[in-house]
PDB file of C-alpha atoms in Angstrom:
ATOM      1  CA  MET B  20    -106.638-121.674 173.195  1.00 61.00           C
ATOM      2  CA  ALA B  21    -106.108-118.224 171.707  1.00 68.00           C
ATOM      3  CA  ALA B  22    -103.072-115.979 172.027  1.00 69.00           C
ATOM      4  CA  PRO B  23    -103.617-112.718 173.913  1.00 75.00           C
ATOM      5  CA  ALA B  24    -104.346-109.447 172.135  1.00 80.00           C
ATOM      6  CA  ALA B  25    -101.486-107.108 171.294  1.00 83.00           C
ATOM      7  CA  GLU B  26    -102.436-104.738 174.113  1.00 86.00           C
ATOM      8  CA  VAL B  27    -102.171-107.588 176.618  1.00 85.00           C
ATOM      9  CA  MET B  28     -98.676-108.278 175.295  1.00 89.00           C
ATOM     10  CA  ARG B  29     -97.727-104.623 175.758  1.00 91.00           C
ATOM     11  CA  THR B  30     -99.031-104.705 179.326  1.00 92.00           C
ATOM     12  CA  ALA B  31     -96.961-107.812 180.063  1.00 93.00           C
ATOM     13  CA  LEU B  32     -93.854-106.123 178.686  1.00 95.00           C
ATOM     14  CA  ARG B  33     -94.402-103.024 180.789  1.00 95.00           C
ATOM     15  CA  ARG B  34     -95.053-105.040 183.929  1.00 96.00           C
ATOM     16  CA  SER B  35     -92.470-107.806 183.701  1.00 97.00           C
ATOM     17  CA  TRP B  36     -89.742-106.295 181.524  1.00 98.00           C
ATOM     18  CA  GLN B  37     -90.231-102.824 183.002  1.00 96.00           C
ATOM     19  CA  CYS B  38     -90.041-101.100 179.633  1.00 95.00           C
ATOM     20  CA  ASN B  39     -92.223 -98.767 177.600  1.00 94.00           C
ATOM     21  CA  PRO B  40     -92.987-100.676 174.380  1.00 94.00           C
ATOM     22  CA  GLY B  41     -94.284 -99.124 171.207  1.00 91.00           C
ATOM     23  CA  PRO B  42     -97.067-100.714 169.142  1.00 86.00           C
ATOM     24  CA  CYS B  43     -97.023-104.516 168.884  1.00 89.00           C
ATOM     25  CA  MET B  44     -97.337-105.387 165.198  1.00 91.00           C
ATOM     26  CA  PRO B  45     -98.754-108.906 164.632  1.00 91.00           C
ATOM     27  CA  GLN B  46     -96.448-111.311 162.785  1.00 90.00           C
ATOM     28  CA  GLY B  47     -98.770-114.307 163.082  1.00 85.00           C
ATOM     29  CA  ARG B  48    -101.262-115.718 165.561  1.00 87.00           C
ATOM     30  CA  ASP B  49     -98.915-115.625 168.538  1.00 91.00           C
ATOM     31  CA  THR B  50     -95.988-113.396 167.559  1.00 94.00           C
ATOM     32  CA  TRP B  51     -95.493-109.626 167.479  1.00 95.00           C
ATOM     33  CA  GLN B  52     -92.748-107.258 166.421  1.00 96.00           C
ATOM     34  CA  VAL B  53     -92.307-104.472 168.938  1.00 96.00           C
ATOM     35  CA  GLU B  54     -90.082-101.407 169.195  1.00 95.00           C
ATOM     36  CA  ILE B  55     -88.520-100.650 172.582  1.00 96.00           C
ATOM     37  CA  ASN B  56     -86.260 -97.632 173.044  1.00 93.00           C
ATOM     38  CA  GLY B  57     -85.479 -97.546 169.327  1.00 92.00           C
ATOM     39  CA  GLY B  58     -84.607-101.240 169.107  1.00 95.00           C
ATOM     40  CA  GLN B  59     -86.598-103.978 167.381  1.00 96.00           C
ATOM     41  CA  PHE B  60     -87.728-107.050 169.275  1.00 97.00           C
ATOM     42  CA  VAL B  61     -90.073-110.014 168.919  1.00 97.00           C
ATOM     43  CA  GLY B  62     -92.692-110.993 171.494  1.00 96.00           C
ATOM     44  CA  LYS B  63     -94.046-114.532 171.459  1.00 96.00           C
ATOM     45  CA  TRP B  64     -96.771-116.371 173.381  1.00 95.00           C
ATOM     46  CA  VAL B  65     -97.160-120.140 173.782  1.00 96.00           C
ATOM     47  CA  PRO B  66     -99.719-122.191 175.767  1.00 96.00           C
ATOM     48  CA  MET B  67     -98.748-123.071 179.321  1.00 97.00           C
ATOM     49  CA  HIS B  68     -98.272-126.790 178.570  1.00 96.00           C
ATOM     50  CA  ARG B  69     -95.440-125.878 176.189  1.00 97.00           C
ATOM     51  CA  ARG B  70     -93.573-123.709 178.687  1.00 98.00           C
ATOM     52  CA  SER B  71     -90.740-126.081 179.575  1.00 98.00           C
ATOM     53  CA  GLY B  72     -89.937-126.934 175.959  1.00 98.00           C
ATOM     54  CA  PHE B  73     -90.225-123.292 174.921  1.00 98.00           C
ATOM     55  CA  GLU B  74     -87.783-122.226 177.622  1.00 99.00           C
ATOM     56  CA  ALA B  75     -85.386-124.984 176.557  1.00 99.00           C
ATOM     57  CA  GLY B  76     -85.477-123.618 173.012  1.00 99.00           C
ATOM     58  CA  LEU B  77     -84.926-120.075 174.265  1.00 99.00           C
ATOM     59  CA  SER B  78     -81.903-121.277 176.226  1.00 99.00           C
ATOM     60  CA  ALA B  79     -80.526-122.938 173.085  1.00 99.00           C
ATOM     61  CA  ALA B  80     -81.025-119.707 171.125  1.00 99.00           C
ATOM     62  CA  GLU B  81     -79.250-117.783 173.879  1.00 98.00           C
ATOM     63  CA  HIS B  82     -76.309-120.189 173.601  1.00 98.00           C
ATOM     64  CA  VAL B  83     -76.098-120.000 169.796  1.00 99.00           C
ATOM     65  CA  ASP B  84     -76.327-116.215 169.863  1.00 98.00           C
ATOM     66  CA  ALA B  85     -73.461-116.016 172.367  1.00 98.00           C
ATOM     67  CA  PHE B  86     -71.245-117.711 169.762  1.00 97.00           C
ATOM     68  CA  GLY B  87     -71.985-115.037 167.166  1.00 96.00           C
ATOM     69  CA  VAL B  88     -74.855-116.589 165.202  1.00 98.00           C
ATOM     70  CA  GLY B  89     -77.979-114.432 165.446  1.00 98.00           C
ATOM     71  CA  ALA B  90     -80.635-116.710 166.894  1.00 99.00           C
ATOM     72  CA  GLY B  91     -83.269-114.423 168.365  1.00 98.00           C
ATOM     73  CA  ALA B  92     -81.772-114.604 171.842  1.00 98.00           C
ATOM     74  CA  PRO B  93     -84.229-114.005 174.671  1.00 98.00           C
ATOM     75  CA  VAL B  94     -84.328-110.784 176.635  1.00 98.00           C
ATOM     76  CA  ARG B  95     -84.817-111.915 180.205  1.00 98.00           C
ATOM     77  CA  ALA B  96     -87.514-110.289 182.293  1.00 98.00           C
ATOM     78  CA  ALA B  97     -86.627-107.943 185.138  1.00 97.00           C
ATOM     79  CA  ASP B  98     -86.463-110.891 187.552  1.00 97.00           C
ATOM     80  CA  GLY B  99     -84.229-112.909 185.205  1.00 98.00           C
ATOM     81  CA  ALA B 100     -86.972-115.225 183.943  1.00 98.00           C
ATOM     82  CA  LEU B 101     -87.029-116.417 180.334  1.00 98.00           C
ATOM     83  CA  THR B 102     -90.837-116.345 180.199  1.00 98.00           C
ATOM     84  CA  VAL B 103     -93.678-114.786 182.153  1.00 97.00           C
ATOM     85  CA  ALA B 104     -97.169-116.229 182.652  1.00 96.00           C
ATOM     86  CA  GLU B 105     -99.893-114.441 180.674  1.00 92.00           C
ATOM     87  CA  SER B 106    -103.385-115.444 179.461  1.00 87.00           C
ATOM     88  CA  ASP B 107    -103.200-119.225 180.080  1.00 91.00           C
ATOM     89  CA  GLY B 108     -99.727-119.301 178.592  1.00 94.00           C
ATOM     90  CA  VAL B 109     -96.351-117.623 178.762  1.00 96.00           C
ATOM     91  CA  VAL B 110     -94.756-114.758 176.858  1.00 96.00           C
ATOM     92  CA  ALA B 111     -91.123-114.178 175.962  1.00 98.00           C
ATOM     93  CA  LEU B 112     -89.242-111.240 174.493  1.00 98.00           C
ATOM     94  CA  MET B 113     -86.499-111.893 171.953  1.00 98.00           C
ATOM     95  CA  HIS B 114     -84.036-109.839 169.953  1.00 98.00           C
ATOM     96  CA  LEU B 115     -85.072-109.350 166.327  1.00 98.00           C
ATOM     97  CA  VAL B 116     -82.456-110.772 163.951  1.00 98.00           C
ATOM     98  CA  PRO B 117     -82.171-108.335 161.024  1.00 96.00           C
ATOM     99  CA  GLY B 118     -82.166-109.363 157.391  1.00 97.00           C
ATOM    100  CA  ARG B 119     -84.156-111.202 154.767  1.00 98.00           C
ATOM    101  CA  ALA B 120     -85.165-114.834 154.691  1.00 98.00           C
ATOM    102  CA  LEU B 121     -83.035-117.140 152.562  1.00 98.00           C
ATOM    103  CA  GLN B 122     -84.395-118.245 149.192  1.00 97.00           C
ATOM    104  CA  ALA B 123     -84.371-121.963 148.474  1.00 96.00           C
ATOM    105  CA  ALA B 124     -83.979-121.376 144.734  1.00 95.00           C
ATOM    106  CA  ASP B 125     -80.804-119.288 145.137  1.00 97.00           C
ATOM    107  CA  PRO B 126     -77.615-121.422 144.924  1.00 97.00           C
ATOM    108  CA  LEU B 127     -75.625-119.048 147.139  1.00 98.00           C
ATOM    109  CA  ASP B 128     -78.425-118.907 149.692  1.00 98.00           C
ATOM    110  CA  ARG B 129     -78.422-122.707 149.833  1.00 98.00           C
ATOM    111  CA  GLN B 130     -74.746-122.605 150.777  1.00 98.00           C
ATOM    112  CA  TRP B 131     -75.491-120.063 153.533  1.00 98.00           C
ATOM    113  CA  TRP B 132     -78.352-122.317 154.616  1.00 99.00           C
ATOM    114  CA  GLY B 133     -76.163-125.382 155.069  1.00 99.00           C
ATOM    115  CA  ASP B 134     -73.255-123.452 156.550  1.00 99.00           C
ATOM    116  CA  THR B 135     -75.381-121.681 159.161  1.00 99.00           C
ATOM    117  CA  LEU B 136     -77.235-124.837 160.185  1.00 99.00           C
ATOM    118  CA  GLY B 137     -73.934-126.678 160.549  1.00 99.00           C
ATOM    119  CA  THR B 138     -72.402-123.821 162.518  1.00 99.00           C
ATOM    120  CA  ALA B 139     -75.388-123.719 164.876  1.00 99.00           C
ATOM    121  CA  HIS B 140     -75.105-127.465 165.458  1.00 99.00           C
ATOM    122  CA  ARG B 141     -71.394-127.133 166.164  1.00 98.00           C
ATOM    123  CA  THR B 142     -71.870-124.310 168.683  1.00 98.00           C
ATOM    124  CA  LEU B 143     -74.393-126.457 170.564  1.00 98.00           C
ATOM    125  CA  ARG B 144     -72.116-129.490 170.971  1.00 96.00           C
ATOM    126  CA  ARG B 145     -71.756-129.001 174.713  1.00 95.00           C
ATOM    127  CA  PHE B 146     -75.175-127.488 175.367  1.00 98.00           C
ATOM    128  CA  THR B 147     -77.635-129.521 177.420  1.00 97.00           C
ATOM    129  CA  HIS B 148     -81.078-128.848 178.833  1.00 98.00           C
ATOM    130  CA  PRO B 149     -83.371-131.295 180.644  1.00 97.00           C
ATOM    131  CA  HIS B 150     -86.480-130.204 178.760  1.00 98.00           C
ATOM    132  CA  LEU B 151     -85.271-130.605 175.184  1.00 98.00           C
ATOM    133  CA  ALA B 152     -87.538-133.241 173.621  1.00 96.00           C
ATOM    134  CA  LYS B 153     -85.761-136.331 172.279  1.00 97.00           C
ATOM    135  CA  PHE B 154     -86.132-137.317 168.639  1.00 97.00           C
ATOM    136  CA  ASP B 155     -88.309-140.436 168.418  1.00 96.00           C
ATOM    137  CA  PRO B 156     -89.446-141.358 164.905  1.00 95.00           C
ATOM    138  CA  ALA B 157     -92.338-143.469 166.208  1.00 93.00           C
ATOM    139  CA  SER B 158     -93.807-140.471 168.032  1.00 94.00           C
ATOM    140  CA  LEU B 159     -93.948-138.565 164.742  1.00 92.00           C
ATOM    141  CA  LEU B 160     -96.451-140.964 163.162  1.00 91.00           C
ATOM    142  CA  PRO B 161     -99.646-139.018 162.420  1.00 91.00           C
ATOM    143  CA  SER B 162    -103.067-140.573 162.840  1.00 88.00           C
ATOM    144  CA  GLY B 163    -106.555-139.773 161.663  1.00 88.00           C
ATOM    145  CA  PRO B 164    -108.950-140.562 158.823  1.00 89.00           C
ATOM    146  CA  HIS B 165    -107.051-138.353 156.395  1.00 89.00           C
ATOM    147  CA  ILE B 166    -104.170-140.859 156.211  1.00 92.00           C
ATOM    148  CA  ALA B 167    -106.441-143.329 154.370  1.00 90.00           C
ATOM    149  CA  ILE B 168    -107.059-140.815 151.568  1.00 88.00           C
ATOM    150  CA  GLU B 169    -103.747-141.870 149.996  1.00 93.00           C
ATOM    151  CA  PRO B 170    -103.403-145.693 150.141  1.00 94.00           C
ATOM    152  CA  TRP B 171     -99.613-145.530 149.868  1.00 96.00           C
ATOM    153  CA  LEU B 172     -99.150-143.123 152.755  1.00 96.00           C
ATOM    154  CA  GLY B 173     -99.877-145.294 155.807  1.00 96.00           C
ATOM    155  CA  PRO B 174     -97.461-148.072 154.774  1.00 96.00           C
ATOM    156  CA  ALA B 175     -94.872-145.468 153.746  1.00 96.00           C
ATOM    157  CA  LEU B 176     -94.986-143.816 157.154  1.00 96.00           C
ATOM    158  CA  ARG B 177     -94.606-147.119 158.995  1.00 96.00           C
ATOM    159  CA  GLU B 178     -91.795-148.326 156.733  1.00 96.00           C
ATOM    160  CA  THR B 179     -89.798-145.105 156.985  1.00 97.00           C
ATOM    161  CA  VAL B 180     -90.141-144.983 160.769  1.00 97.00           C
ATOM    162  CA  ALA B 181     -88.818-148.554 160.914  1.00 97.00           C
ATOM    163  CA  ALA B 182     -85.957-147.675 158.553  1.00 96.00           C
ATOM    164  CA  VAL B 183     -84.914-144.669 160.638  1.00 97.00           C
ATOM    165  CA  ARG B 184     -85.058-146.683 163.851  1.00 96.00           C
ATOM    166  CA  ARG B 185     -82.816-149.324 162.270  1.00 96.00           C
ATOM    167  CA  VAL B 186     -80.309-146.668 161.240  1.00 96.00           C
ATOM    168  CA  MET B 187     -80.341-145.180 164.739  1.00 96.00           C
ATOM    169  CA  VAL B 188     -79.579-148.625 166.215  1.00 94.00           C
ATOM    170  CA  THR B 189     -77.065-149.967 163.695  1.00 92.00           C
ATOM    171  CA  ASP B 190     -75.135-146.829 162.710  1.00 91.00           C
ATOM    172  CA  GLN B 191     -72.936-144.600 164.835  1.00 92.00           C
ATOM    173  CA  LEU B 192     -74.668-141.244 164.432  1.00 97.00           C
ATOM    174  CA  THR B 193     -73.707-137.788 165.653  1.00 98.00           C
ATOM    175  CA  TYR B 194     -76.246-136.553 168.192  1.00 98.00           C
ATOM    176  CA  GLY B 195     -76.859-133.046 169.457  1.00 98.00           C
ATOM    177  CA  VAL B 196     -79.381-130.233 169.654  1.00 99.00           C
ATOM    178  CA  LEU B 197     -81.879-130.034 166.786  1.00 99.00           C
ATOM    179  CA  HIS B 198     -83.599-126.882 165.583  1.00 99.00           C
ATOM    180  CA  ASN B 199     -86.419-129.111 164.255  1.00 98.00           C
ATOM    181  CA  ASP B 200     -87.703-126.634 161.651  1.00 98.00           C
ATOM    182  CA  PRO B 201     -84.702-125.420 159.611  1.00 99.00           C
ATOM    183  CA  GLN B 202     -86.673-124.173 156.610  1.00 98.00           C
ATOM    184  CA  ALA B 203     -85.301-121.246 154.615  1.00 98.00           C
ATOM    185  CA  ALA B 204     -87.796-118.822 156.183  1.00 97.00           C
ATOM    186  CA  HIS B 205     -86.114-119.223 159.584  1.00 98.00           C
ATOM    187  CA  PHE B 206     -82.720-118.038 158.323  1.00 99.00           C
ATOM    188  CA  ARG B 207     -81.880-114.338 158.143  1.00 98.00           C
ATOM    189  CA  LEU B 208     -79.253-112.829 155.834  1.00 98.00           C
ATOM    190  CA  ASP B 209     -78.335-109.276 156.801  1.00 98.00           C
ATOM    191  CA  PRO B 210     -77.276-107.479 153.574  1.00 95.00           C
ATOM    192  CA  ALA B 211     -75.537-104.782 155.609  1.00 95.00           C
ATOM    193  CA  THR B 212     -73.105-107.181 157.293  1.00 96.00           C
ATOM    194  CA  GLY B 213     -73.346-110.469 155.398  1.00 96.00           C
ATOM    195  CA  ALA B 214     -74.173-112.238 158.665  1.00 97.00           C
ATOM    196  CA  VAL B 215     -76.655-115.116 158.567  1.00 98.00           C
ATOM    197  CA  GLY B 216     -78.759-116.050 161.588  1.00 99.00           C
ATOM    198  CA  LEU B 217     -81.170-118.842 162.443  1.00 99.00           C
ATOM    199  CA  VAL B 218     -84.319-118.018 164.410  1.00 98.00           C
ATOM    200  CA  GLY B 219     -87.373-119.990 165.557  1.00 97.00           C
ATOM    201  CA  TRP B 220     -85.887-122.228 168.256  1.00 98.00           C
ATOM    202  CA  ALA B 221     -89.175-122.744 170.133  1.00 96.00           C
ATOM    203  CA  GLY B 222     -89.412-126.392 169.042  1.00 96.00           C
ATOM    204  CA  ALA B 223     -85.767-127.354 169.584  1.00 98.00           C
ATOM    205  CA  GLY B 224     -84.937-130.884 170.691  1.00 98.00           C
ATOM    206  CA  THR B 225     -82.167-133.469 170.671  1.00 98.00           C
ATOM    207  CA  GLY B 226     -81.416-136.285 168.274  1.00 98.00           C
ATOM    208  CA  PRO B 227     -79.277-137.235 165.274  1.00 98.00           C
ATOM    209  CA  LEU B 228     -78.091-133.997 163.697  1.00 99.00           C
ATOM    210  CA  LEU B 229     -78.825-135.365 160.240  1.00 98.00           C
ATOM    211  CA  ALA B 230     -82.548-135.164 161.066  1.00 98.00           C
ATOM    212  CA  ASP B 231     -82.234-131.380 160.776  1.00 99.00           C
ATOM    213  CA  LEU B 232     -80.232-131.674 157.566  1.00 99.00           C
ATOM    214  CA  ALA B 233     -82.904-133.956 156.083  1.00 98.00           C
ATOM    215  CA  ALA B 234     -85.593-131.418 156.969  1.00 98.00           C
ATOM    216  CA  ALA B 235     -83.571-128.657 155.311  1.00 99.00           C
ATOM    217  CA  VAL B 236     -82.941-130.677 152.149  1.00 98.00           C
ATOM    218  CA  LEU B 237     -86.635-131.513 151.865  1.00 98.00           C
ATOM    219  CA  ALA B 238     -87.549-127.848 152.398  1.00 97.00           C
ATOM    220  CA  ALA B 239     -85.181-126.959 149.559  1.00 97.00           C
ATOM    221  CA  GLY B 240     -87.117-129.282 147.241  1.00 95.00           C
ATOM    222  CA  GLY B 241     -85.275-132.574 147.699  1.00 96.00           C
ATOM    223  CA  PRO B 242     -81.729-133.767 146.957  1.00 96.00           C
ATOM    224  CA  ASP B 243     -81.799-132.692 143.305  1.00 94.00           C
ATOM    225  CA  ALA B 244     -82.736-129.131 144.301  1.00 93.00           C
ATOM    226  CA  ALA B 245     -80.402-128.831 147.289  1.00 94.00           C
ATOM    227  CA  ASP B 246     -76.982-128.771 145.648  1.00 90.00           C
ATOM    228  CA  GLY B 247     -74.510-126.851 147.772  1.00 96.00           C
ATOM    229  CA  LEU B 248     -76.570-127.152 150.944  1.00 98.00           C
ATOM    230  CA  VAL B 249     -75.333-130.576 152.062  1.00 98.00           C
ATOM    231  CA  ASP B 250     -71.656-129.891 151.313  1.00 98.00           C
ATOM    232  CA  ALA B 251     -71.778-126.565 153.154  1.00 98.00           C
ATOM    233  CA  TYR B 252     -73.441-128.251 156.121  1.00 99.00           C
ATOM    234  CA  LEU B 253     -70.868-131.030 156.329  1.00 98.00           C
ATOM    235  CA  ARG B 254     -67.979-128.559 156.214  1.00 98.00           C
ATOM    236  CA  ALA B 255     -69.454-126.459 159.018  1.00 98.00           C
ATOM    237  CA  SER B 256     -70.880-129.155 161.283  1.00 97.00           C
ATOM    238  CA  ARG B 257     -68.055-131.694 161.115  1.00 89.00           C
ATOM    239  CA  VAL B 258     -70.570-134.523 160.759  1.00 96.00           C
ATOM    240  CA  PRO B 259     -68.633-137.210 158.833  1.00 97.00           C
ATOM    241  CA  ARG B 260     -69.539-137.551 155.169  1.00 97.00           C
ATOM    242  CA  ASP B 261     -69.790-141.336 155.370  1.00 97.00           C
ATOM    243  CA  GLU B 262     -72.337-140.976 158.184  1.00 97.00           C
ATOM    244  CA  CYS B 263     -74.349-138.619 155.998  1.00 97.00           C
ATOM    245  CA  GLU B 264     -74.266-140.985 153.038  1.00 96.00           C
ATOM    246  CA  ALA B 265     -75.428-143.888 155.214  1.00 96.00           C
ATOM    247  CA  ALA B 266     -78.172-142.216 157.257  1.00 97.00           C
ATOM    248  CA  LEU B 267     -79.507-139.245 155.298  1.00 98.00           C
ATOM    249  CA  PRO B 268     -81.573-141.258 152.751  1.00 97.00           C
ATOM    250  CA  ALA B 269     -83.758-142.879 155.435  1.00 97.00           C
ATOM    251  CA  LEU B 270     -84.267-139.561 157.228  1.00 98.00           C
ATOM    252  CA  LEU B 271     -85.194-137.901 153.935  1.00 98.00           C
ATOM    253  CA  CYS B 272     -87.802-140.602 153.310  1.00 98.00           C
ATOM    254  CA  LEU B 273     -89.262-140.010 156.757  1.00 98.00           C
ATOM    255  CA  HIS B 274     -89.493-136.254 156.286  1.00 97.00           C
ATOM    256  CA  ALA B 275     -91.011-136.645 152.809  1.00 97.00           C
ATOM    257  CA  ALA B 276     -93.692-139.006 154.152  1.00 97.00           C
ATOM    258  CA  LEU B 277     -94.448-136.688 157.085  1.00 97.00           C
ATOM    259  CA  ALA B 278     -94.710-133.691 154.765  1.00 96.00           C
ATOM    260  CA  ALA B 279     -97.078-135.661 152.523  1.00 96.00           C
ATOM    261  CA  ALA B 280     -99.202-136.483 155.574  1.00 96.00           C
ATOM    262  CA  ASP B 281     -99.380-132.773 156.411  1.00 95.00           C
ATOM    263  CA  ALA B 282    -100.513-132.002 152.856  1.00 94.00           C
ATOM    264  CA  VAL B 283    -103.169-134.734 153.021  1.00 94.00           C
ATOM    265  CA  GLU B 284    -104.440-133.335 156.321  1.00 92.00           C
ATOM    266  CA  ARG B 285    -104.820-129.889 154.744  1.00 91.00           C
ATOM    267  CA  ILE B 286    -106.625-131.405 151.755  1.00 90.00           C
ATOM    268  CA  HIS B 287    -108.923-133.325 154.101  1.00 88.00           C
ATOM    269  CA  ALA B 288    -109.776-130.062 155.868  1.00 86.00           C
ATOM    270  CA  ASP B 289    -110.140-127.976 152.706  1.00 80.00           C
ATOM    271  CA  GLY B 290    -109.745-129.814 149.406  1.00 70.00           C
ATOM    272  CA  ARG B 291    -110.052-126.674 147.320  1.00 70.00           C
ATOM    273  CA  ARG B 292    -106.455-125.518 147.811  1.00 81.00           C
ATOM    274  CA  LEU B 293    -104.648-126.312 144.566  1.00 85.00           C
ATOM    275  CA  GLU B 294    -101.246-125.723 146.166  1.00 90.00           C
ATOM    276  CA  ASP B 295    -101.868-128.548 148.635  1.00 90.00           C
ATOM    277  CA  GLN B 296    -102.809-130.926 145.820  1.00 91.00           C
ATOM    278  CA  ALA B 297     -99.660-129.917 143.935  1.00 93.00           C
ATOM    279  CA  ALA B 298     -97.521-130.367 147.053  1.00 93.00           C
ATOM    280  CA  LEU B 299     -98.915-133.858 147.620  1.00 94.00           C
ATOM    281  CA  THR B 300     -98.230-134.873 144.018  1.00 94.00           C
ATOM    282  CA  ARG B 301     -94.652-133.599 144.277  1.00 95.00           C
ATOM    283  CA  LEU B 302     -94.033-135.241 147.656  1.00 96.00           C
ATOM    284  CA  ALA B 303     -95.469-138.588 146.545  1.00 95.00           C
ATOM    285  CA  ALA B 304     -93.123-138.615 143.550  1.00 96.00           C
ATOM    286  CA  LEU B 305     -90.167-137.549 145.694  1.00 96.00           C
ATOM    287  CA  TYR B 306     -90.912-140.219 148.283  1.00 96.00           C
ATOM    288  CA  GLY B 307     -91.046-142.860 145.552  1.00 95.00           C
ATOM    289  CA  GLN B 308     -87.613-141.807 144.269  1.00 95.00           C
ATOM    290  CA  LEU B 309     -86.091-141.726 147.746  1.00 94.00           C
ATOM    291  CA  ALA B 310     -87.596-145.044 148.853  1.00 94.00           C
ATOM    292  CA  ALA B 311     -86.387-146.769 145.686  1.00 92.00           C
ATOM    293  CA  ALA B 312     -82.831-145.701 146.512  1.00 86.00           C
ATOM    294  CA  LEU B 313     -82.839-147.134 150.052  1.00 83.00           C
TER     295      LEU B 313
END
């Protein structure tokens, strides 16, 4: 299912948001940056079957933004709707959060990373939405012939899912709204104001907050490369440190195994990409270190 052309997006904006948009500049397969009355916005399309989850994520972004953290809050259509049907899917209009993406290799950026993620989690403590997907480690298990390419991967995935489920049953974890993709590229540091935002809430869900922290630490390169991030997160989120020490290792193992599975899938589709081979080698080594420490 393909996203609509830019001109279709402009037509939807004129019709449903009753505005006169400028050119829609593609920012990916299903996202455009658009100027409206001198302001900068983002238009996004998702397939119809994702509508309820997408609107839940937009509502979460709206909530975070209201507390002063730029989150790409939605601009509601003229009738108040979060999304409007278009081309076998729905479109939404969001505020563009100014600034540059954070850099995982920058120690100060890693502190902003953890602080902003923790702040977003804290602002969402009382936010609820019926269509936020619940975190279920078993549902994350990938399948397909590519898993057999690496003999260690299938058992690793099953073992880490079991470990996370045990932690979720035996430990008292802090639950809340998850961003579900808190990589550095989704954070925005505005040099003009020093403000840091977090965008990309389309896949938001609910679950143990440390699942997001584990994803961020893995995106930074693993525990050894994420100094400053975890401490900043714990200060901002108010997740207890002893909870983090008990539960984060299993969640890190799970995310490392899932990331390795993604790399294997890309290699299975196109084995010529050297960066995928390098990523798999790094993730396999990282998983081995993390699993040994459990």
